């Protein structure tokens, strides 16, 4: 353990970053067997996500977006195919705390304050010993919650809860952040604001982000690329490059380029 | 706190405005809270005083005979005069109730834990628990007296059996009904089974456990008293039987008052513990 750590520290960072993609999927297929028969949630997915990029996953309900994130996070094993996270098996990446996960309903523990929730990853799974850990208070400040450290989840609004869960996902300093419709339950104004802030977090941390959403605008505004998935069975429909200038700011969504891009995404989505 | 070490060039969004730094608003909130707390304490006292007054009026107006129902003052004077006898009889009952409470809940918690980790254990033993629970207390009591003799043991066993079932059912639910996303979170964090148990399942079960414990607190006292009805010479239960046979209704009522007061104190202690330990939950319930 100690050996591998000192060894990996000697690899020049730039070389390692450019050589190994953050996520690599080769022919990934996931089938679920239930009483009603077998469902193919994902079929033959090939995907490469470079380090530090922001990929939006867009597709109709039931096309396997959550399943794809769960395979990458090692929450389920693929039926066939190969998944690599930072060049390793997802299980290894998970054990090394290279993966952060943000759930749709925030999944905060109601008996813990905001700060205690952010501390959870450091209390379990040997999280305290890692070198990439960040200061939980600074992370709460980063997501705009300084002063709310001692508030319980029921005292926070939905948007604030989701901010806490983002801080919690970042506390182990993950290289990859998986987000499953994190803002799906929020009103549009709050969602817009969190979108902009998420981009700031992404720019400041350099984390790779896989972001699942139902919203065409969210997908196009956030992602450097948008991966469109088709349903039954879940498969890659199209990988759309988003050529918008950065840093992205909300007014950009009214530009002709953006409107055209959103129109294209909508037309493809309708045929999925 | 230096922001720059973490996020160069990022301005955190401020929620400062959301804390109304308004002192008068805060003072109003605090005084409203205090008023509500006082109301919660005073109303039951007023209600009980009213009921006692009504009881006294009925006894006086209809001239009820003392061996049928005593007046409140007769009961009050017995409570004072025979305080030593009453308290001497409360001690064994309270001991049996407390020990039964501890034993029954402890066993229930251990078995609930086993159920959560082994479906087979639940399938085998839950029907047995249901069956034992369907036997009425008054029927369980003689069986246990025959089995365990005439001492405190059968009373403790009855109190324990009565506490056992609600805690088993609630605790099993509390340990099991964990937010599935929280479980996935624990897996993403590579938490060990022990960490998942202590940091997630146990914490999740506490509100369920406490609602069972509050039921168990009063039930354990009932169990001990019913146990004392059969072949016992001391305890609240024995005193009830004795007073009934002697048509000593003031003593009967006084005994019941002592028993219920103990039960109420027991319940309040558990409620207080609950409020102390589950601040996050009681705040949410309000
Ligand atoms: N644990 C499971 N057992 C059985 N079937 C499952 C399971 N998880 C997902 N599925 C099936 O796999 C398919 C893809 O599900 P998934 O949750 O990945 O879709 P999704 O794209 O995330 O949908 P949504 O946008 O509604 O969240 C669905 O048909 C679903 O019924
Ligand atoms: Mg989903």
XYZ file of C-alpha atoms and ligand atoms in Angstrom:
590
model
C 0.000 0.000 0.000
C 2.710 2.440 1.040
C 4.884 1.301 -1.841
C 2.279 1.898 -4.494
C 1.575 5.311 -3.072
C 5.154 6.504 -3.208
C 5.456 4.946 -6.634
C 2.463 6.709 -8.110
C 3.670 9.992 -6.653
C 6.734 9.768 -8.862
C 4.762 9.679 -12.105
C 4.712 13.156 -13.645
C 1.198 14.431 -13.126
C 0.693 15.882 -16.606
C 1.730 12.649 -18.250
C -0.501 10.512 -16.057
C -3.445 12.833 -16.569
C -3.189 12.906 -20.315
C -2.514 9.212 -20.737
C -5.345 7.685 -18.717
C -8.983 8.600 -19.358
C -11.138 9.287 -16.306
C -13.727 6.754 -17.456
C -13.500 4.114 -20.109
C -16.303 1.743 -21.086
C -15.891 -1.015 -23.647
C -18.929 -2.983 -24.748
C -20.673 -2.525 -21.427
C -23.961 -4.395 -21.186
C -26.182 -4.530 -18.119
C -29.175 -6.854 -17.833
C -31.577 -7.121 -14.922
C -33.534 -10.298 -14.367
C -36.856 -9.874 -12.615
C -40.060 -11.904 -12.325
C -41.361 -10.102 -15.391
C -38.369 -11.149 -17.474
C -35.014 -9.751 -18.453
C -34.492 -6.032 -19.003
C -31.509 -4.829 -20.972
C -30.734 -1.535 -19.260
C -27.547 -0.888 -21.243
C -26.325 -2.520 -24.418
C -22.815 -2.394 -25.743
C -21.799 1.022 -24.448
C -18.451 2.349 -25.622
C -17.366 5.547 -23.974
C -14.185 7.443 -23.170
C -14.248 10.430 -20.849
C -10.995 12.420 -20.699
C -9.577 13.683 -17.409
C -11.009 16.962 -16.236
C -13.913 17.047 -18.678
C -17.605 17.617 -18.049
C -19.942 15.146 -19.736
C -23.725 15.484 -19.645
C -25.837 12.347 -19.988
C -29.225 12.980 -21.551
C -31.953 10.543 -22.525
C -35.552 9.506 -22.001
C -36.627 7.980 -18.718
C -35.536 4.379 -18.357
C -32.715 4.561 -20.921
C -30.139 3.503 -18.351
C -28.504 6.789 -17.304
C -28.555 5.909 -13.606
C -27.452 2.378 -14.406
C -24.417 3.715 -16.281
C -23.395 5.876 -13.310
C -23.920 2.969 -10.940
C -21.707 0.714 -13.043
C -18.962 3.345 -13.057
C -19.314 3.787 -9.262
C -19.089 0.017 -8.714
C -22.568 -0.083 -7.201
C -23.488 -2.788 -9.722
C -21.312 -5.002 -11.880
C -21.853 -5.020 -15.650
C -23.233 -8.228 -17.153
C -20.456 -8.023 -19.726
C -17.899 -5.518 -20.938
C -15.050 -3.626 -19.337
C -15.192 -0.496 -17.180
C -12.107 1.438 -16.126
C -11.919 4.436 -13.838
C -8.611 6.301 -13.981
C -7.190 3.159 -15.584
C -8.255 0.900 -12.711
C -11.170 -1.363 -11.987
C -14.088 0.674 -10.558
C -13.787 -1.281 -7.313
C -10.208 -0.119 -6.828
C -11.105 3.475 -7.709
C -13.969 3.344 -5.206
C -11.731 1.971 -2.456
C -9.174 4.682 -3.186
C -11.884 7.322 -2.851
C -11.430 8.508 -6.401
C -15.196 8.624 -6.959
C -17.729 11.037 -5.468
C -21.451 10.428 -5.930
C -24.280 12.954 -5.693
C -27.755 11.422 -5.432
C -31.013 12.870 -6.662
C -32.543 13.347 -3.204
C -29.299 14.508 -1.538
C -29.400 11.458 0.790
C -28.229 13.418 3.813
C -28.408 11.645 7.154
C -31.163 13.543 9.007
C -29.542 13.090 12.437
C -26.362 14.823 11.345
C -25.831 18.546 10.920
C -24.605 19.932 7.606
C -21.010 19.803 8.799
C -21.357 16.302 10.248
C -22.830 15.113 6.958
C -19.842 16.484 5.072
C -17.568 14.733 7.609
C -19.165 11.307 7.067
C -16.789 10.206 4.263
C -13.863 10.877 6.610
C -15.393 8.719 9.354
C -16.050 5.536 7.387
C -14.135 3.270 5.050
C -10.786 4.499 6.362
C -11.506 7.931 4.860
C -9.576 9.866 7.508
C -6.228 8.437 6.442
C -6.286 9.748 2.888
C -4.005 12.497 1.718
C -6.459 14.168 -0.667
C -8.971 15.120 2.033
C -10.139 18.708 2.136
C -11.294 20.976 4.880
C -15.063 20.379 5.293
C -15.668 23.950 6.445
C -13.964 25.366 3.389
C -16.045 23.097 1.177
C -19.253 24.293 2.833
C -18.073 27.838 2.159
C -17.333 26.905 -1.431
C -20.928 25.777 -1.954
C -22.201 28.928 -0.246
C -23.152 27.497 3.117
C -20.803 29.120 5.600
C -22.802 29.874 8.724
C -25.044 26.841 8.215
C -22.596 24.233 9.545
C -24.769 23.341 12.541
C -28.129 23.260 10.755
C -29.922 19.928 10.468
C -31.128 18.792 7.020
C -34.770 19.488 7.885
C -33.806 23.099 8.520
C -32.355 23.471 5.015
C -34.128 24.051 1.707
C -33.886 21.469 -1.061
C -31.219 23.489 -2.854
C -29.153 23.894 0.288
C -29.379 20.173 1.018
C -28.062 19.438 -2.436
C -25.185 21.886 -1.828
C -24.309 19.941 1.334
C -24.318 16.697 -0.587
C -22.004 18.199 -3.210
C -19.628 19.317 -0.451
C -19.809 15.802 0.993
C -18.963 14.268 -2.388
C -15.930 16.563 -2.702
C -14.483 16.071 0.780
C -12.311 13.086 -0.133
C -10.908 15.026 -3.085
C -12.298 12.677 -5.776
C -10.965 12.779 -9.307
C -14.378 11.799 -10.661
C -17.737 13.198 -9.631
C -20.874 11.293 -10.619
C -24.113 13.254 -10.359
C -27.505 11.612 -10.903
C -30.107 14.310 -11.585
C -28.865 16.298 -8.590
C -31.034 19.329 -9.331
C -34.061 17.483 -10.706
C -36.275 18.283 -7.734
C -35.443 22.002 -7.571
C -37.238 25.020 -8.984
C -35.811 26.563 -12.121
C -34.241 29.659 -10.573
C -32.420 27.636 -7.906
C -31.369 25.134 -10.517
C -29.901 27.849 -12.741
C -27.963 29.260 -9.850
C -26.618 25.872 -8.825
C -25.681 25.164 -12.443
C -23.468 28.232 -12.529
C -21.963 27.410 -9.170
C -21.322 23.824 -10.179
C -19.312 25.081 -13.150
C -17.275 27.240 -10.775
C -16.656 24.243 -8.530
C -15.641 22.215 -11.557
C -13.246 24.907 -12.764
C -11.679 25.317 -9.339
C -11.296 21.633 -8.514
C -10.428 20.185 -11.913
C -12.612 17.155 -11.206
C -14.064 15.124 -14.035
C -17.869 15.273 -13.896
C -20.505 12.909 -15.292
C -23.837 14.646 -14.960
C -27.192 12.948 -15.570
C -30.144 15.188 -16.336
C -33.562 15.258 -17.955
C -33.184 18.878 -18.957
C -31.893 19.707 -22.427
C -30.837 23.189 -21.302
C -28.999 21.923 -18.266
C -27.194 19.296 -20.342
C -26.106 21.798 -22.986
C -25.212 24.575 -20.573
C -23.041 22.400 -18.325
C -21.424 19.821 -20.563
C -18.425 20.089 -22.829
C -20.074 17.156 -24.506
C -23.577 15.724 -24.296
C -24.040 11.974 -24.531
C -27.505 11.153 -25.847
C -28.793 7.721 -24.896
C -31.703 5.886 -26.502
C -34.007 3.595 -24.551
C -34.998 -0.058 -24.730
C -32.288 -1.160 -24.815
C -30.148 1.692 -23.487
C -27.491 2.523 -26.067
C -25.444 5.492 -27.235
C -27.405 7.550 -29.723
C -25.071 10.435 -30.342
C -22.175 12.248 -28.716
C -22.719 15.960 -29.279
C -19.851 18.395 -28.923
C -20.821 21.612 -27.166
C -18.885 24.505 -28.638
C -19.731 27.321 -26.297
C -17.138 29.809 -25.041
C -16.045 29.452 -21.459
C -16.438 30.503 -18.738
C -20.105 29.763 -19.248
C -22.601 32.175 -17.809
C -26.380 31.940 -17.804
C -27.097 34.687 -20.402
C -25.278 32.528 -22.941
C -28.362 30.367 -23.069
C -30.067 33.062 -25.122
C -27.443 33.139 -27.866
C -28.295 31.803 -31.311
C -25.615 29.088 -31.010
C -27.123 27.785 -27.793
C -30.693 27.836 -29.098
C -29.614 25.946 -32.186
C -27.745 23.361 -30.103
C -30.739 22.871 -27.804
C -32.976 22.451 -30.872
C -30.669 19.774 -32.237
C -30.623 17.924 -28.915
C -34.416 18.079 -28.740
C -34.847 16.700 -32.258
C -32.495 13.790 -31.560
C -34.133 13.145 -28.195
C -37.563 12.887 -29.811
C -36.364 9.947 -31.884
C -34.738 8.130 -28.936
C -10.439 31.025 6.867
C -8.427 31.209 3.675
C -10.615 30.576 0.702
C -7.739 30.825 -1.749
C -6.059 27.548 -0.811
C -9.099 25.662 -1.970
C -10.676 27.584 -4.772
C -8.706 30.324 -6.425
C -10.922 32.906 -7.999
C -14.213 31.503 -6.787
C -16.569 33.745 -4.927
C -18.796 31.691 -2.685
C -22.418 32.629 -2.828
C -23.512 34.217 0.395
C -26.615 33.213 2.250
C -25.918 35.795 4.926
C -29.175 37.571 4.218
C -31.159 34.463 5.026
C -30.275 34.742 8.727
C -32.537 37.530 9.829
C -30.054 39.176 12.170
C -33.057 40.845 13.647
C -33.017 40.764 17.447
C -36.691 41.619 17.958
C -37.749 38.858 15.552
C -35.645 36.402 17.535
C -37.026 37.600 20.852
C -40.561 37.152 19.547
C -39.737 33.627 18.420
C -38.233 32.711 21.795
C -41.163 34.094 23.773
C -43.652 32.279 21.515
C -41.709 29.047 22.103
C -41.791 29.628 25.848
C -45.533 30.290 25.823
C -46.132 27.041 23.935
C -43.964 25.110 26.413
C -45.913 26.495 29.378
C -49.227 25.710 27.746
C -48.079 22.153 27.174
C -47.239 21.794 30.869
C -50.267 23.606 32.325
C -53.122 22.199 30.257
C -52.850 18.597 31.515
C -52.662 19.842 35.126
C -55.826 21.896 34.609
C -57.580 18.930 32.973
C -56.664 16.537 35.808
C -57.717 19.060 38.487
C -61.045 19.478 36.686
C -61.661 15.744 36.561
C -60.882 15.339 40.287
C -63.291 18.193 41.109
C -65.985 16.532 38.983
C -65.385 13.203 40.749
C -65.671 14.896 44.170
C -68.881 16.650 43.109
C -70.464 13.416 41.832
C -69.618 11.529 45.054
C -70.973 14.367 47.195
C -74.146 15.102 45.183
C -75.247 11.472 44.728
C -74.063 10.486 48.196
C -72.033 7.504 46.903
C -71.179 4.962 49.644
C -67.439 4.760 50.531
C -67.220 0.997 49.704
C -68.456 1.707 46.168
C -66.307 4.759 45.417
C -64.372 7.011 47.789
C -64.264 10.785 47.670
C -61.034 12.420 46.452
C -60.307 13.683 49.985
C -60.582 10.175 51.449
C -58.082 8.964 48.869
C -55.824 11.920 49.583
C -55.804 11.257 53.307
C -54.981 7.563 52.754
C -52.129 8.645 50.473
C -50.711 10.684 53.348
C -51.478 8.345 56.266
C -50.416 5.107 54.592
C -47.550 6.585 52.576
C -45.056 4.142 54.140
C -47.139 1.063 53.261
C -47.800 2.336 49.748
C -44.139 3.105 49.078
C -42.982 -0.202 50.594
C -45.278 -1.952 48.116
C -44.169 0.235 45.204
C -40.531 -0.847 45.587
C -40.972 -4.494 44.478
C -43.354 -3.511 41.661
C -41.015 -0.818 40.376
C -38.043 -3.176 40.558
C -39.892 -5.878 38.620
C -41.114 -3.376 36.031
C -37.658 -1.848 35.496
C -35.847 -5.192 35.304
C -38.527 -6.579 32.993
C -38.285 -3.454 30.858
C -34.517 -3.811 30.535
C -34.616 -7.535 29.874
C -37.500 -7.479 27.383
C -36.137 -4.580 25.364
C -32.583 -5.876 25.362
C -33.647 -9.278 24.061
C -35.941 -7.612 21.499
C -33.106 -5.398 20.222
C -30.723 -8.342 19.915
C -33.293 -10.466 18.083
C -34.259 -7.546 15.801
C -30.590 -7.196 14.856
C -30.451 -10.909 14.074
C -33.611 -10.570 11.941
C -32.109 -7.756 9.887
C -29.024 -9.790 9.048
C -30.719 -13.154 8.624
C -33.998 -13.458 6.768
C -34.075 -17.143 7.766
C -34.006 -16.236 11.471
C -36.932 -13.895 10.939
C -38.928 -16.449 8.983
C -38.364 -19.032 11.703
C -38.881 -16.969 14.844
C -41.195 -14.108 13.987
C -44.303 -16.373 13.864
C -43.281 -17.763 17.268
C -43.056 -14.227 18.652
C -46.490 -13.421 17.220
C -47.946 -16.557 18.819
C -46.515 -15.764 22.249
C -47.813 -12.228 21.882
C -51.366 -13.437 21.214
C -51.532 -15.183 24.617
C -53.250 -12.697 26.963
C -51.190 -11.449 29.918
C -53.651 -12.881 32.420
C -53.066 -16.300 30.853
C -49.290 -15.933 30.663
C -49.093 -14.988 34.346
C -50.167 -18.325 35.895
C -47.998 -20.272 33.457
C -44.937 -18.256 34.448
C -45.729 -18.485 38.167
C -45.865 -22.263 37.838
C -42.604 -22.247 35.905
C -40.623 -19.697 37.916
C -42.045 -19.885 41.423
C -43.408 -17.247 43.734
C -40.579 -14.695 43.797
C -39.875 -11.698 41.612
C -38.795 -13.818 38.627
C -42.221 -14.538 37.114
C -43.227 -10.863 37.433
C -40.032 -9.741 35.736
C -40.655 -12.319 33.026
C -44.204 -11.067 32.448
C -43.080 -7.439 32.275
C -40.307 -8.460 29.865
C -42.679 -10.449 27.645
C -45.073 -7.505 27.441
C -42.289 -5.093 26.420
C -40.726 -7.507 24.028
C -43.111 -7.530 21.100
C -43.595 -3.815 20.309
C -39.846 -3.271 20.532
C -39.093 -6.273 18.329
C -41.454 -5.068 15.593
C -40.358 -1.416 15.739
C -36.657 -2.111 16.044
C -36.709 -4.522 13.106
C -38.394 -1.866 11.016
C -36.068 0.885 12.176
C -32.922 -1.110 11.426
C -34.253 -2.197 8.054
C -36.045 0.859 6.638
C -32.925 2.793 5.818
C -32.941 5.237 2.905
C -31.657 3.063 0.013
C -29.610 5.966 -1.337
C -27.915 6.307 2.053
C -26.985 2.618 1.794
C -25.565 3.209 -1.694
C -23.657 6.182 -0.333
C -22.091 3.920 2.307
C -21.094 1.484 -0.411
C -19.521 4.261 -2.515
C -17.575 5.219 0.618
C -16.455 1.577 1.080
C -17.925 1.567 4.601
C -17.542 -1.711 6.511
C -20.629 -3.661 7.640
C -19.879 -2.562 11.199
C -19.828 1.110 10.167
C -23.057 0.697 8.213
C -24.665 -0.871 11.277
C -23.580 1.737 13.821
C -23.555 4.887 11.745
C -26.625 4.186 9.627
C -28.914 1.410 10.840
C -28.721 2.032 14.573
C -29.107 5.791 14.212
C -32.011 5.274 11.829
C -33.732 2.911 14.275
C -33.627 5.231 17.308
C -36.907 7.090 16.630
C -38.633 3.728 16.072
C -37.030 2.308 19.210
C -38.127 5.229 21.358
C -41.749 5.033 20.292
C -41.649 1.368 21.350
C -39.869 2.194 24.615
C -42.574 4.696 25.520
C -45.225 2.009 25.092
C -43.027 -0.471 26.960
C -42.544 1.892 29.926
C -46.222 1.808 30.900
C -46.752 -1.775 29.735
C -43.963 -3.114 31.954
C -45.676 -1.672 35.039
C -48.969 -3.275 34.016
C -47.133 -6.574 33.518
C -45.576 -6.459 36.985
C -48.936 -5.626 38.620
C -50.789 -8.410 36.818
C -48.017 -10.806 37.851
C -48.543 -9.827 41.472
C -52.223 -10.680 41.314
C -51.320 -14.336 41.415
C -49.901 -15.557 44.718
C -48.017 -12.517 45.872
C -47.985 -10.892 49.309
C -46.317 -7.609 48.442
C -46.379 -5.130 45.601
C -48.936 -2.778 44.073
C -50.768 -5.747 42.526
C -51.050 -7.583 45.854
C -52.245 -4.426 47.570
C -54.942 -3.930 44.916
C -56.280 -7.462 45.500
C -56.137 -7.047 49.279
C -57.937 -3.682 49.253
C -60.615 -5.024 46.905
C -61.368 -8.032 49.159
C -61.567 -5.715 52.189
C -63.897 -3.266 50.371
C -61.274 -0.640 51.311
C -61.963 1.590 48.324
C -59.855 4.583 49.527
C -56.806 2.286 49.830
C -57.597 0.697 46.433
C -57.737 4.090 44.748
C -54.650 5.339 46.569
C -52.746 2.234 45.428
C -53.811 2.845 41.858
C -52.727 6.491 42.091
C -49.269 5.414 43.294
C -48.958 2.803 40.523
C -50.056 5.229 37.788
C -47.805 7.980 39.074
C -44.826 5.657 38.873
C -45.881 4.654 35.367
C -46.191 8.307 34.322
C -42.784 9.196 35.766
C -41.221 6.238 33.955
C -42.841 7.361 30.698
C -41.646 10.959 31.192
C -38.076 9.857 31.801
C -38.091 7.929 28.517
C -39.656 10.916 26.713
C -37.025 13.212 28.157
C -34.250 10.869 27.040
C -35.829 10.807 23.601
C -35.914 14.584 23.371
C -32.322 14.777 24.546
C -30.978 12.109 22.188
C -33.145 12.794 19.140
C -33.077 16.562 18.993
C -33.076 16.457 15.220
C -36.190 14.281 15.197
C -38.305 16.023 17.836
C -37.588 19.329 16.137
C -38.833 17.845 12.879
C -41.969 16.425 14.476
C -43.049 19.810 15.839
N -32.306 -2.881 -9.760
C -33.020 -3.046 -10.891
N -33.737 -4.174 -11.085
C -34.434 -4.347 -12.215
N -34.488 -3.470 -13.216
C -33.808 -2.331 -13.096
C -33.038 -2.050 -11.920
N -32.460 -0.844 -12.061
C -32.859 -0.381 -13.264
N -33.657 -1.271 -13.905
C -34.239 -1.123 -15.251
O -33.223 -0.682 -16.106
C -33.693 0.324 -16.982
C -32.846 1.549 -16.863
O -33.027 2.110 -15.560
P -32.288 3.443 -15.105
O -32.699 3.695 -13.724
O -30.843 3.329 -15.383
O -32.938 4.513 -16.080
P -32.728 6.095 -16.098
O -32.258 6.452 -17.443
O -31.894 6.511 -14.950
O -34.216 6.596 -15.895
P -34.711 7.918 -15.174
O -34.381 9.025 -16.098
O -36.179 7.718 -15.062
O -34.017 7.992 -13.867
C -35.142 0.551 -16.625
O -35.950 -0.126 -17.564
C -35.314 -0.061 -15.278
O -36.584 -0.624 -15.149
Mg -32.243 7.642 -13.124
